[in-house]
Amino acid sequence: MSDLPPVPIQRTSAGWRLPGIANLHSHAFQRAMAGLAEVQTDPADSFWTWRETMYRMAARFDPDTLRAVATQLYVEMLEAGYTAVCEFHYVHHAPDGRPYAPVSAMADALIEAAETTGIRLTLLPVLYMTGGFDGRPLGPRQQRFGHDIDGYLRLFTDLHARQGAGLRVGCALHSLRAVPRDAMAAVLAALPPQARVHLHIAEQTAEVEDCIALRGARPVAWLLDHAPVDARWTLVHATHLDADEIAGIARSGATVALCPTTEANLGDGLFPLRAYLDAGGAWGIGSDSHISVSPVEELRWLEYGQRLAGRRRNVAVGSASPSVGATLLAGVAASASAATGFAQRDDAVVLDADAPLLAGATPADVADRWLFAGNRPLVREVEVAGNRLVVDGRHRLHAQAAQGHADAMRRLLAL
């Protein structure tokens, strides 16, 4: 494993100061269904049956409800220590597939939520064209996700022109099953040279099997052979890899966005973390479906999943440090800029040094204590670009966002 520079941890008068954390994968609207998909609908419940619940919830959103849910979500992210988020945005149109006026109305809602809360936003409008590797058309419930190439590039160009200090715009290819090979090539050729590219890949074994059957290769192997994958790319999940694919991603410089709480909730499987670390691969975390909005929980369960699978302890460590917490924080810090497009300078999380869980803490053990010593929230302050947005554990819009979210949820659940 290539060793990464440790994150700076400093004791200040306010508390223990660490760098802010980037959330590399988010579907904001799915926060509204957190806890609502935990009732068995099939004896073989899986990602594919969960998706039915997701489609029903997605069909209820409009720009106003999306803005309210995203505002609450981004407040929660900031209070948890996330200072940047990559929003993988595919709910583009009205439920019947007709474009809003303007066509960017749903994306605008996300931009406004980020601007209101102060979180850095990497907006990733999604290209979603087909319902499977066989090229089948989108189903009725997928119509609001879809674009042709020209329509997608018009949306991307409009949004990209609006980049600013707190907004980056990249490209998301939903998945290999949803983007035909020629369409992928055409879109990639039209992107600005530094545009970030994110892609769901190899999340489910069924996806791997279909890709082998219809494209003659495993998903990641196919992608590495047919696309210019480099450090601008983020591969989301990449759960099911063979040894050649692990080595190939690491060589490419791409980042893998791991979402342990969502991957566990959906029964996806476990990423081969130890082998990937040994190959020197870049990785980060995302909260994805937002059944949890906590970098602590993502990082804790990333490590715990490996412990359960291997029946050993302290898996995610490097030769430079035996500390799991320090190694995990170094990993997310090292990948943040490549995945988000932000340097995240002057972003900071300040932990409550007076909390019992941090009694007697030192710079050498703060990371481990934060990530592995219980469930009391320890974030006292959060700064983005030097602006203090969270004080005494609360965002300045905590109450206002919660009220707007409650109103939106009443509308969503009444439909």
mmCIF file of C-alpha atoms in Angstrom:
data_model
loop_
_atom_site.group_PDB
_atom_site.id
_atom_site.type_symbol
_atom_site.label_atom_id
_atom_site.label_comp_id
_atom_site.label_asym_id
_atom_site.label_seq_id
_atom_site.Cartn_x
_atom_site.Cartn_y
_atom_site.Cartn_z
ATOM 1 C CA MET A 1 0.000 0.000 0.000
ATOM 2 C CA SER A 2 1.239 3.495 -0.821
ATOM 3 C CA ASP A 3 1.258 5.501 2.388
ATOM 4 C CA LEU A 4 -0.673 8.750 2.508
ATOM 5 C CA PRO A 5 0.216 11.900 4.393
ATOM 6 C CA PRO A 6 -1.548 12.030 7.760
ATOM 7 C CA VAL A 7 -4.305 14.559 8.192
ATOM 8 C CA PRO A 8 -3.349 17.466 10.451
ATOM 9 C CA ILE A 9 -4.964 17.215 13.883
ATOM 10 C CA GLN A 10 -4.553 20.208 16.146
ATOM 11 C CA ARG A 11 -5.734 21.008 19.647
ATOM 12 C CA THR A 12 -7.188 24.531 19.698
ATOM 13 C CA SER A 13 -9.156 26.541 22.231
ATOM 14 C CA ALA A 14 -12.353 25.439 20.464
ATOM 15 C CA GLY A 15 -11.477 21.736 20.404
ATOM 16 C CA TRP A 16 -9.740 19.168 18.209
ATOM 17 C CA ARG A 17 -9.459 20.577 14.685
ATOM 18 C CA LEU A 18 -9.387 18.251 11.638
ATOM 19 C CA PRO A 19 -9.952 18.761 7.893
ATOM 20 C CA GLY A 20 -13.514 18.679 6.556
ATOM 21 C CA ILE A 21 -14.691 15.477 4.903
ATOM 22 C CA ALA A 22 -15.963 15.109 1.333
ATOM 23 C CA ASN A 23 -19.134 13.103 0.712
ATOM 24 C CA LEU A 24 -18.473 11.535 -2.708
ATOM 25 C CA HIS A 25 -21.911 10.120 -3.473
ATOM 26 C CA SER A 26 -25.389 11.472 -2.744
ATOM 27 C CA HIS A 27 -28.927 11.040 -4.058
ATOM 28 C CA ALA A 28 -30.574 13.807 -2.027
ATOM 29 C CA PHE A 29 -34.180 12.826 -2.692
ATOM 30 C CA GLN A 30 -33.606 9.381 -1.177
ATOM 31 C CA ARG A 31 -33.236 10.931 2.286
ATOM 32 C CA ALA A 32 -37.038 11.200 2.240
ATOM 33 C CA MET A 33 -37.403 7.406 2.108
ATOM 34 C CA ALA A 34 -34.883 6.567 4.821
ATOM 35 C CA GLY A 35 -36.483 3.950 7.065
ATOM 36 C CA LEU A 36 -39.412 3.420 4.681
ATOM 37 C CA ALA A 37 -37.971 0.446 2.792
ATOM 38 C CA GLU A 38 -37.373 -1.855 5.767
ATOM 39 C CA VAL A 39 -40.551 -3.936 5.359
ATOM 40 C CA GLN A 40 -40.156 -7.198 3.480
ATOM 41 C CA THR A 41 -41.918 -7.121 0.108
ATOM 42 C CA ASP A 42 -40.428 -10.350 -1.245
ATOM 43 C CA PRO A 43 -38.765 -13.337 0.435
ATOM 44 C CA ALA A 44 -35.754 -12.570 -1.761
ATOM 45 C CA ASP A 45 -35.677 -8.827 -1.076
ATOM 46 C CA SER A 46 -32.653 -7.170 -2.667
ATOM 47 C CA PHE A 47 -31.492 -3.997 -4.344
ATOM 48 C CA TRP A 48 -33.908 -4.759 -7.183
ATOM 49 C CA THR A 49 -36.980 -4.872 -4.926
ATOM 50 C CA TRP A 50 -35.766 -1.833 -2.950
ATOM 51 C CA ARG A 51 -35.637 -0.015 -6.282
ATOM 52 C CA GLU A 52 -39.430 -0.298 -6.588
ATOM 53 C CA THR A 53 -39.848 1.727 -3.395
ATOM 54 C CA MET A 54 -37.307 4.237 -4.671
ATOM 55 C CA TYR A 55 -39.212 4.689 -7.936
ATOM 56 C CA ARG A 56 -42.438 5.360 -6.051
ATOM 57 C CA MET A 57 -40.770 8.015 -3.900
ATOM 58 C CA ALA A 58 -38.939 9.614 -6.833
ATOM 59 C CA ALA A 59 -42.257 10.027 -8.672
ATOM 60 C CA ARG A 60 -43.575 12.296 -5.906
ATOM 61 C CA PHE A 61 -40.871 14.963 -6.048
ATOM 62 C CA ASP A 62 -41.056 18.384 -7.618
ATOM 63 C CA PRO A 63 -38.505 21.209 -7.397
ATOM 64 C CA ASP A 64 -39.984 22.634 -4.194
ATOM 65 C CA THR A 65 -39.974 19.351 -2.282
ATOM 66 C CA LEU A 66 -36.505 18.503 -3.567
ATOM 67 C CA ARG A 67 -35.179 21.877 -2.396
ATOM 68 C CA ALA A 68 -36.624 21.361 1.099
ATOM 69 C CA VAL A 69 -35.369 17.784 1.483
ATOM 70 C CA ALA A 70 -31.920 18.666 0.126
ATOM 71 C CA THR A 71 -31.638 21.693 2.421
ATOM 72 C CA GLN A 72 -32.337 19.533 5.473
ATOM 73 C CA LEU A 73 -29.940 16.862 4.209
ATOM 74 C CA TYR A 74 -27.123 19.333 3.617
ATOM 75 C CA VAL A 75 -27.637 20.812 7.093
ATOM 76 C CA GLU A 76 -27.310 17.294 8.506
ATOM 77 C CA MET A 77 -24.174 16.674 6.455
ATOM 78 C CA LEU A 78 -22.515 19.827 7.716
ATOM 79 C CA GLU A 79 -23.443 19.069 11.321
ATOM 80 C CA ALA A 80 -21.867 15.627 10.873
ATOM 81 C CA GLY A 81 -18.588 16.965 9.427
ATOM 82 C CA TYR A 82 -19.118 16.737 5.670
ATOM 83 C CA THR A 83 -18.055 19.985 4.016
ATOM 84 C CA ALA A 84 -18.495 19.010 0.349
ATOM 85 C CA VAL A 85 -20.949 16.722 -1.445
ATOM 86 C CA CYS A 86 -21.052 15.120 -4.885
ATOM 87 C CA GLU A 87 -24.715 15.071 -5.900
ATOM 88 C CA PHE A 88 -25.435 12.265 -8.402
ATOM 89 C CA HIS A 89 -28.583 13.863 -9.810
ATOM 90 C CA TYR A 90 -30.904 11.926 -12.097
ATOM 91 C CA VAL A 91 -34.430 13.115 -11.209
ATOM 92 C CA HIS A 92 -34.450 15.654 -14.035
ATOM 93 C CA HIS A 93 -37.978 15.912 -15.433
ATOM 94 C CA ALA A 94 -41.624 15.788 -14.395
ATOM 95 C CA PRO A 95 -42.918 12.294 -13.555
ATOM 96 C CA ASP A 96 -44.279 11.787 -17.077
ATOM 97 C CA GLY A 97 -40.900 12.634 -18.590
ATOM 98 C CA ARG A 98 -41.774 16.114 -19.809
ATOM 99 C CA PRO A 99 -39.073 18.720 -19.105
ATOM 100 C CA TYR A 100 -39.679 21.408 -16.546
ATOM 101 C CA ALA A 101 -39.420 25.049 -17.519
ATOM 102 C CA PRO A 102 -36.576 25.711 -17.147
ATOM 103 C CA VAL A 103 -35.223 22.243 -17.897
ATOM 104 C CA SER A 104 -32.733 22.677 -15.048
ATOM 105 C CA ALA A 105 -35.450 23.236 -12.414
ATOM 106 C CA MET A 106 -34.593 20.148 -10.351
ATOM 107 C CA ALA A 107 -30.852 20.847 -10.555
ATOM 108 C CA ASP A 108 -31.557 24.457 -9.607
ATOM 109 C CA ALA A 109 -33.264 23.230 -6.436
ATOM 110 C CA LEU A 110 -30.110 21.367 -5.413
ATOM 111 C CA ILE A 111 -27.888 24.356 -6.194
ATOM 112 C CA GLU A 112 -30.129 26.600 -4.106
ATOM 113 C CA ALA A 113 -30.075 24.147 -1.197
ATOM 114 C CA ALA A 114 -26.286 24.066 -1.271
ATOM 115 C CA GLU A 115 -25.983 27.838 -1.529
ATOM 116 C CA THR A 116 -28.415 28.300 1.358
ATOM 117 C CA THR A 117 -26.622 25.901 3.673
ATOM 118 C CA GLY A 118 -23.055 26.713 2.597
ATOM 119 C CA ILE A 119 -21.905 23.204 1.697
ATOM 120 C CA ARG A 120 -19.610 22.833 -1.308
ATOM 121 C CA LEU A 121 -21.565 21.157 -4.127
ATOM 122 C CA THR A 122 -20.202 19.078 -6.980
ATOM 123 C CA LEU A 123 -23.329 18.695 -9.092
ATOM 124 C CA LEU A 124 -23.268 15.637 -11.333
ATOM 125 C CA PRO A 125 -26.174 15.637 -13.801
ATOM 126 C CA VAL A 126 -26.755 12.036 -14.819
ATOM 127 C CA LEU A 127 -26.999 10.576 -18.301
ATOM 128 C CA TYR A 128 -29.581 7.770 -18.150
ATOM 129 C CA MET A 129 -30.701 6.325 -21.487
ATOM 130 C CA THR A 130 -31.560 2.621 -21.361
ATOM 131 C CA GLY A 131 -33.099 0.139 -18.945
ATOM 132 C CA GLY A 132 -30.459 -2.566 -19.264
ATOM 133 C CA PHE A 133 -27.379 -3.861 -21.062
ATOM 134 C CA ASP A 134 -29.663 -5.138 -23.834
ATOM 135 C CA GLY A 135 -30.621 -1.555 -24.738
ATOM 136 C CA ARG A 136 -34.260 -1.816 -23.676
ATOM 137 C CA PRO A 137 -36.039 1.570 -23.455
ATOM 138 C CA LEU A 138 -36.601 3.210 -20.102
ATOM 139 C CA GLY A 139 -39.680 2.009 -18.272
ATOM 140 C CA PRO A 140 -42.562 4.339 -17.368
ATOM 141 C CA ARG A 141 -41.136 5.070 -13.896
ATOM 142 C CA GLN A 142 -37.720 5.886 -15.372
ATOM 143 C CA GLN A 143 -38.963 8.470 -17.868
ATOM 144 C CA ARG A 144 -38.179 11.421 -15.629
ATOM 145 C CA PHE A 145 -34.538 10.313 -15.485
ATOM 146 C CA GLY A 146 -33.906 10.112 -19.229
ATOM 147 C CA HIS A 147 -32.072 12.238 -21.794
ATOM 148 C CA ASP A 148 -30.846 11.803 -25.316
ATOM 149 C CA ILE A 149 -27.241 12.846 -25.930
ATOM 150 C CA ASP A 150 -28.032 16.322 -27.243
ATOM 151 C CA GLY A 151 -30.465 17.099 -24.430
ATOM 152 C CA TYR A 152 -28.005 15.921 -21.833
ATOM 153 C CA LEU A 153 -25.152 17.987 -23.229
ATOM 154 C CA ARG A 154 -27.352 21.091 -23.334
ATOM 155 C CA LEU A 155 -28.187 20.607 -19.656
ATOM 156 C CA PHE A 156 -24.559 19.956 -18.772
ATOM 157 C CA THR A 157 -23.365 23.036 -20.679
ATOM 158 C CA ASP A 158 -25.932 25.265 -18.989
ATOM 159 C CA LEU A 159 -25.028 24.029 -15.526
ATOM 160 C CA HIS A 160 -21.277 24.009 -16.143
ATOM 161 C CA ALA A 161 -21.386 27.695 -17.131
ATOM 162 C CA ARG A 162 -22.667 28.470 -13.628
ATOM 163 C CA GLN A 163 -19.661 27.118 -11.752
ATOM 164 C CA GLY A 164 -18.423 29.326 -8.959
ATOM 165 C CA ALA A 165 -16.610 29.312 -5.649
ATOM 166 C CA GLY A 166 -18.996 26.805 -4.073
ATOM 167 C CA LEU A 167 -20.182 24.935 -7.163
ATOM 168 C CA ARG A 168 -18.470 22.480 -9.469
ATOM 169 C CA VAL A 169 -20.307 20.645 -12.253
ATOM 170 C CA GLY A 170 -19.196 17.274 -13.529
ATOM 171 C CA CYS A 171 -20.706 14.421 -15.492
ATOM 172 C CA ALA A 172 -22.375 11.310 -14.127
ATOM 173 C CA LEU A 173 -22.912 8.282 -16.328
ATOM 174 C CA HIS A 174 -25.567 6.383 -14.434
ATOM 175 C CA SER A 175 -24.144 2.919 -15.114
ATOM 176 C CA LEU A 176 -22.954 0.760 -17.964
ATOM 177 C CA ARG A 177 -26.419 -0.763 -18.202
ATOM 178 C CA ALA A 178 -28.005 2.684 -18.596
ATOM 179 C CA VAL A 179 -25.519 4.275 -21.038
ATOM 180 C CA PRO A 180 -24.764 2.547 -24.365
ATOM 181 C CA ARG A 181 -21.149 2.350 -25.460
ATOM 182 C CA ASP A 182 -21.448 4.857 -28.340
ATOM 183 C CA ALA A 183 -23.334 7.357 -26.187
ATOM 184 C CA MET A 184 -20.669 7.158 -23.502
ATOM 185 C CA ALA A 185 -17.945 7.846 -26.029
ATOM 186 C CA ALA A 186 -19.836 10.802 -27.532
ATOM 187 C CA VAL A 187 -20.485 12.452 -24.161
ATOM 188 C CA LEU A 188 -16.945 11.919 -22.895
ATOM 189 C CA ALA A 189 -15.553 13.480 -26.084
ATOM 190 C CA ALA A 190 -17.706 16.581 -25.574
ATOM 191 C CA LEU A 191 -16.772 17.237 -21.927
ATOM 192 C CA PRO A 192 -14.338 19.960 -20.832
ATOM 193 C CA PRO A 193 -10.879 18.467 -20.188
ATOM 194 C CA GLN A 194 -11.016 18.790 -16.386
ATOM 195 C CA ALA A 195 -14.616 17.680 -15.887
ATOM 196 C CA ARG A 196 -15.048 15.036 -13.207
ATOM 197 C CA VAL A 197 -16.780 11.828 -14.293
ATOM 198 C CA HIS A 198 -18.680 9.621 -11.837
ATOM 199 C CA LEU A 199 -20.267 6.237 -12.569
ATOM 200 C CA HIS A 200 -22.123 3.518 -10.664
ATOM 201 C CA ILE A 201 -20.397 0.229 -11.414
ATOM 202 C CA ALA A 202 -20.265 -3.414 -10.261
ATOM 203 C CA GLU A 203 -22.620 -2.788 -7.343
ATOM 204 C CA GLN A 204 -24.660 -5.944 -7.899
ATOM 205 C CA THR A 205 -23.673 -9.468 -8.965
ATOM 206 C CA ALA A 206 -26.562 -9.444 -11.460
ATOM 207 C CA GLU A 207 -24.963 -6.413 -13.130
ATOM 208 C CA VAL A 208 -21.650 -8.248 -13.386
ATOM 209 C CA GLU A 209 -23.323 -11.312 -14.874
ATOM 210 C CA ASP A 210 -25.310 -9.286 -17.418
ATOM 211 C CA CYS A 211 -22.225 -7.361 -18.478
ATOM 212 C CA ILE A 212 -20.295 -10.589 -19.038
ATOM 213 C CA ALA A 213 -23.190 -12.074 -21.024
ATOM 214 C CA LEU A 214 -23.815 -9.042 -23.249
ATOM 215 C CA ARG A 215 -20.448 -7.248 -23.424
ATOM 216 C CA GLY A 216 -18.127 -10.178 -22.925
ATOM 217 C CA ALA A 217 -16.303 -8.747 -19.903
ATOM 218 C CA ARG A 218 -16.759 -7.816 -16.264
ATOM 219 C CA PRO A 219 -17.967 -4.192 -15.826
ATOM 220 C CA VAL A 220 -14.773 -2.628 -14.498
ATOM 221 C CA ALA A 221 -12.607 -4.580 -16.935
ATOM 222 C CA TRP A 222 -14.817 -3.408 -19.802
ATOM 223 C CA LEU A 223 -14.701 0.208 -18.641
ATOM 224 C CA LEU A 224 -10.912 0.242 -18.296
ATOM 225 C CA ASP A 225 -10.617 -1.141 -21.835
ATOM 226 C CA HIS A 226 -13.120 1.248 -23.444
ATOM 227 C CA ALA A 227 -12.880 4.595 -21.624
ATOM 228 C CA PRO A 228 -10.064 7.001 -20.700
ATOM 229 C CA VAL A 229 -10.323 6.310 -16.982
ATOM 230 C CA ASP A 230 -7.919 8.457 -14.981
ATOM 231 C CA ALA A 231 -7.786 10.557 -11.815
ATOM 232 C CA ARG A 232 -10.817 12.592 -12.941
ATOM 233 C CA TRP A 233 -13.003 9.503 -12.573
ATOM 234 C CA THR A 234 -14.875 8.227 -9.526
ATOM 235 C CA LEU A 235 -16.244 4.693 -9.649
ATOM 236 C CA VAL A 236 -19.134 4.355 -7.228
ATOM 237 C CA HIS A 237 -19.356 1.092 -5.252
ATOM 238 C CA ALA A 238 -17.194 -1.176 -7.462
ATOM 239 C CA THR A 239 -18.125 -3.844 -4.944
ATOM 240 C CA HIS A 240 -17.552 -6.928 -7.070
ATOM 241 C CA LEU A 241 -14.013 -6.929 -8.466
ATOM 242 C CA ASP A 242 -11.470 -9.526 -9.449
ATOM 243 C CA ALA A 243 -7.728 -9.129 -8.873
ATOM 244 C CA ASP A 244 -7.066 -7.657 -12.321
ATOM 245 C CA GLU A 245 -9.789 -5.061 -11.855
ATOM 246 C CA ILE A 246 -8.429 -4.060 -8.445
ATOM 247 C CA ALA A 247 -4.999 -3.524 -9.950
ATOM 248 C CA GLY A 248 -6.453 -1.750 -12.983
ATOM 249 C CA ILE A 249 -8.396 0.827 -10.981
ATOM 250 C CA ALA A 250 -5.368 1.524 -8.806
ATOM 251 C CA ARG A 251 -3.155 2.031 -11.868
ATOM 252 C CA SER A 252 -5.685 4.350 -13.496
ATOM 253 C CA GLY A 253 -5.659 6.809 -10.585
ATOM 254 C CA ALA A 254 -9.457 6.746 -10.343
ATOM 255 C CA THR A 255 -11.178 7.010 -6.975
ATOM 256 C CA VAL A 256 -13.631 4.413 -5.684
ATOM 257 C CA ALA A 257 -16.542 5.930 -3.746
ATOM 258 C CA LEU A 258 -17.518 3.475 -1.019
ATOM 259 C CA CYS A 259 -20.916 3.805 0.676
ATOM 260 C CA PRO A 260 -20.834 1.167 3.431
ATOM 261 C CA THR A 261 -24.125 1.943 5.170
ATOM 262 C CA THR A 262 -26.093 1.953 1.906
ATOM 263 C CA GLU A 263 -24.239 -1.081 0.572
ATOM 264 C CA ALA A 264 -25.094 -2.915 3.790
ATOM 265 C CA ASN A 265 -28.694 -1.709 3.762
ATOM 266 C CA LEU A 266 -29.152 -2.967 0.191
ATOM 267 C CA GLY A 267 -27.290 -6.220 0.746
ATOM 268 C CA ASP A 268 -24.795 -5.392 -1.998
ATOM 269 C CA GLY A 269 -21.727 -7.130 -0.608
ATOM 270 C CA LEU A 270 -18.331 -6.081 0.710
ATOM 271 C CA PHE A 271 -15.649 -4.228 -1.211
ATOM 272 C CA PRO A 272 -12.195 -5.927 -1.220
ATOM 273 C CA LEU A 273 -10.636 -3.137 0.816
ATOM 274 C CA ARG A 274 -7.406 -4.771 1.980
ATOM 275 C CA ALA A 275 -6.413 -5.893 -1.515
ATOM 276 C CA TYR A 276 -7.285 -2.450 -2.885
ATOM 277 C CA LEU A 277 -5.228 -0.662 -0.245
ATOM 278 C CA ASP A 278 -2.308 -2.976 -0.976
ATOM 279 C CA ALA A 279 -2.579 -2.021 -4.657
ATOM 280 C CA GLY A 280 -2.357 1.678 -3.725
ATOM 281 C CA GLY A 281 -5.889 2.537 -4.840
ATOM 282 C CA ALA A 282 -7.607 5.854 -4.087
ATOM 283 C CA TRP A 283 -10.945 5.787 -2.298
ATOM 284 C CA GLY A 284 -13.440 7.939 -0.452
ATOM 285 C CA ILE A 285 -16.859 7.633 1.156
ATOM 286 C CA GLY A 286 -20.406 8.661 0.334
ATOM 287 C CA SER A 287 -23.734 8.469 2.121
ATOM 288 C CA ASP A 288 -25.613 7.550 -1.082
ATOM 289 C CA SER A 289 -29.216 6.747 -0.035
ATOM 290 C CA HIS A 290 -28.758 8.573 3.304
ATOM 291 C CA ILE A 291 -30.053 5.913 5.634
ATOM 292 C CA SER A 292 -27.163 7.370 7.613
ATOM 293 C CA VAL A 293 -25.696 10.863 7.304
ATOM 294 C CA SER A 294 -22.472 10.351 9.209
ATOM 295 C CA PRO A 295 -18.866 10.005 8.082
ATOM 296 C CA VAL A 296 -18.232 8.257 11.408
ATOM 297 C CA GLU A 297 -20.669 5.505 10.549
ATOM 298 C CA GLU A 298 -19.428 5.133 6.957
ATOM 299 C CA LEU A 299 -15.808 4.814 8.063
ATOM 300 C CA ARG A 300 -16.570 2.657 11.091
ATOM 301 C CA TRP A 301 -18.581 0.169 9.039
ATOM 302 C CA LEU A 302 -16.068 0.186 6.228
ATOM 303 C CA GLU A 303 -13.583 -1.188 8.743
ATOM 304 C CA TYR A 304 -16.067 -3.390 10.598
ATOM 305 C CA GLY A 305 -17.229 -5.069 7.390
ATOM 306 C CA GLN A 306 -13.654 -6.087 6.693
ATOM 307 C CA ARG A 307 -13.217 -7.385 10.242
ATOM 308 C CA LEU A 308 -16.335 -9.523 9.965
ATOM 309 C CA ALA A 309 -15.378 -10.882 6.558
ATOM 310 C CA GLY A 310 -11.781 -11.670 7.532
ATOM 311 C CA ARG A 311 -12.345 -12.451 11.218
ATOM 312 C CA ARG A 312 -9.480 -10.211 12.246
ATOM 313 C CA ARG A 313 -9.045 -6.737 13.689
ATOM 314 C CA ASN A 314 -7.468 -3.444 12.567
ATOM 315 C CA VAL A 315 -7.566 -4.083 8.816
ATOM 316 C CA ALA A 316 -7.295 -0.601 7.280
ATOM 317 C CA VAL A 317 -3.801 0.401 8.325
ATOM 318 C CA GLY A 318 -0.642 1.340 6.451
ATOM 319 C CA SER A 319 3.025 0.936 7.197
ATOM 320 C CA ALA A 320 3.277 4.608 8.191
ATOM 321 C CA SER A 321 0.638 4.330 10.923
ATOM 322 C CA PRO A 322 -0.894 1.458 12.887
ATOM 323 C CA SER A 323 -3.954 3.637 13.613
ATOM 324 C CA VAL A 324 -7.080 2.598 11.720
ATOM 325 C CA GLY A 325 -8.730 5.976 12.305
ATOM 326 C CA ALA A 326 -5.722 7.932 11.063
ATOM 327 C CA THR A 327 -5.451 5.712 7.980
ATOM 328 C CA LEU A 328 -9.142 6.105 7.150
ATOM 329 C CA LEU A 329 -9.082 9.895 7.532
ATOM 330 C CA ALA A 330 -5.940 10.070 5.389
ATOM 331 C CA GLY A 331 -7.698 8.076 2.684
ATOM 332 C CA VAL A 332 -10.739 10.324 2.443
ATOM 333 C CA ALA A 333 -8.586 13.458 2.558
ATOM 334 C CA ALA A 334 -6.291 12.242 -0.217
ATOM 335 C CA SER A 335 -9.127 11.579 -2.691
ATOM 336 C CA ALA A 336 -11.320 14.607 -1.988
ATOM 337 C CA SER A 337 -9.940 17.071 -4.512
ATOM 338 C CA ALA A 338 -9.752 14.609 -7.406
ATOM 339 C CA ALA A 339 -13.334 13.469 -6.876
ATOM 340 C CA THR A 340 -14.994 16.808 -6.083
ATOM 341 C CA GLY A 341 -12.938 19.366 -7.977
ATOM 342 C CA PHE A 342 -12.488 21.396 -4.780
ATOM 343 C CA ALA A 343 -9.238 21.916 -2.917
ATOM 344 C CA GLN A 344 -11.330 22.289 0.277
ATOM 345 C CA ARG A 345 -8.832 24.682 1.781
ATOM 346 C CA ASP A 346 -10.073 26.287 4.972
ATOM 347 C CA ASP A 347 -12.649 23.538 5.542
ATOM 348 C CA ALA A 348 -12.490 22.176 9.065
ATOM 349 C CA VAL A 349 -14.284 20.047 11.603
ATOM 350 C CA VAL A 350 -13.783 20.856 15.290
ATOM 351 C CA LEU A 351 -14.506 18.065 17.760
ATOM 352 C CA ASP A 352 -15.689 18.735 21.294
ATOM 353 C CA ALA A 353 -12.546 18.260 23.399
ATOM 354 C CA ASP A 354 -14.681 18.373 26.571
ATOM 355 C CA ALA A 355 -16.776 15.368 25.564
ATOM 356 C CA PRO A 356 -16.282 12.352 27.845
ATOM 357 C CA LEU A 357 -15.367 10.196 24.850
ATOM 358 C CA LEU A 358 -12.353 12.435 24.213
ATOM 359 C CA ALA A 359 -11.196 12.777 27.811
ATOM 360 C CA GLY A 360 -7.408 12.612 27.896
ATOM 361 C CA ALA A 361 -7.173 12.441 24.087
ATOM 362 C CA THR A 362 -3.918 13.089 22.248
ATOM 363 C CA PRO A 363 -3.254 13.847 18.555
ATOM 364 C CA ALA A 364 -2.251 10.198 18.144
ATOM 365 C CA ASP A 365 -5.602 8.782 19.234
ATOM 366 C CA VAL A 366 -8.214 11.438 18.407
ATOM 367 C CA ALA A 367 -9.082 9.888 15.039
ATOM 368 C CA ASP A 368 -9.587 6.435 16.535
ATOM 369 C CA ARG A 369 -11.674 7.781 19.393
ATOM 370 C CA TRP A 370 -13.880 9.835 17.068
ATOM 371 C CA LEU A 371 -14.565 6.933 14.721
ATOM 372 C CA PHE A 372 -14.756 4.014 17.130
ATOM 373 C CA ALA A 373 -15.716 5.253 20.622
ATOM 374 C CA GLY A 374 -19.500 5.316 20.712
ATOM 375 C CA ASN A 375 -22.374 7.187 19.111
ATOM 376 C CA ARG A 376 -22.531 10.594 20.773
ATOM 377 C CA PRO A 377 -22.040 13.290 18.097
ATOM 378 C CA LEU A 378 -18.691 14.946 18.753
ATOM 379 C CA VAL A 379 -18.699 17.690 16.095
ATOM 380 C CA ARG A 380 -18.787 21.096 17.764
ATOM 381 C CA GLU A 381 -17.972 23.431 14.863
ATOM 382 C CA VAL A 382 -17.693 23.170 11.078
ATOM 383 C CA GLU A 383 -16.098 25.679 8.744
ATOM 384 C CA VAL A 384 -16.349 25.820 4.940
ATOM 385 C CA ALA A 385 -13.981 28.178 3.126
ATOM 386 C CA GLY A 386 -13.253 29.735 6.521
ATOM 387 C CA ASN A 387 -16.931 30.447 7.233
ATOM 388 C CA ARG A 388 -18.219 28.962 10.469
ATOM 389 C CA LEU A 389 -21.522 27.264 9.599
ATOM 390 C CA VAL A 390 -21.957 24.972 12.597
ATOM 391 C CA VAL A 391 -21.615 26.280 16.164
ATOM 392 C CA ASP A 392 -22.171 24.173 19.285
ATOM 393 C CA GLY A 393 -23.139 21.277 17.038
ATOM 394 C CA ARG A 394 -25.909 23.105 15.183
ATOM 395 C CA HIS A 395 -26.094 24.678 11.759
ATOM 396 C CA ARG A 396 -27.394 28.229 11.722
ATOM 397 C CA LEU A 397 -30.440 27.013 9.701
ATOM 398 C CA HIS A 398 -31.089 23.930 11.840
ATOM 399 C CA ALA A 399 -34.636 24.849 12.906
ATOM 400 C CA GLN A 400 -35.645 26.525 9.654
ATOM 401 C CA ALA A 401 -34.479 23.599 7.522
ATOM 402 C CA ALA A 402 -36.213 21.091 9.789
ATOM 403 C CA GLN A 403 -39.534 22.931 9.454
ATOM 404 C CA GLY A 404 -39.254 23.107 5.676
ATOM 405 C CA HIS A 405 -38.387 19.429 5.553
ATOM 406 C CA ALA A 406 -41.340 18.488 7.758
ATOM 407 C CA ASP A 407 -43.720 20.397 5.482
ATOM 408 C CA ALA A 408 -42.234 18.710 2.412
ATOM 409 C CA MET A 409 -42.495 15.248 3.978
ATOM 410 C CA ARG A 410 -46.165 15.787 4.777
ATOM 411 C CA ARG A 411 -46.772 16.597 1.119
ATOM 412 C CA LEU A 412 -44.696 13.662 -0.128
ATOM 413 C CA LEU A 413 -46.275 11.102 2.164
ATOM 414 C CA ALA A 414 -49.817 12.353 1.477
ATOM 415 C CA LEU A 415 -49.513 11.492 -2.234
#
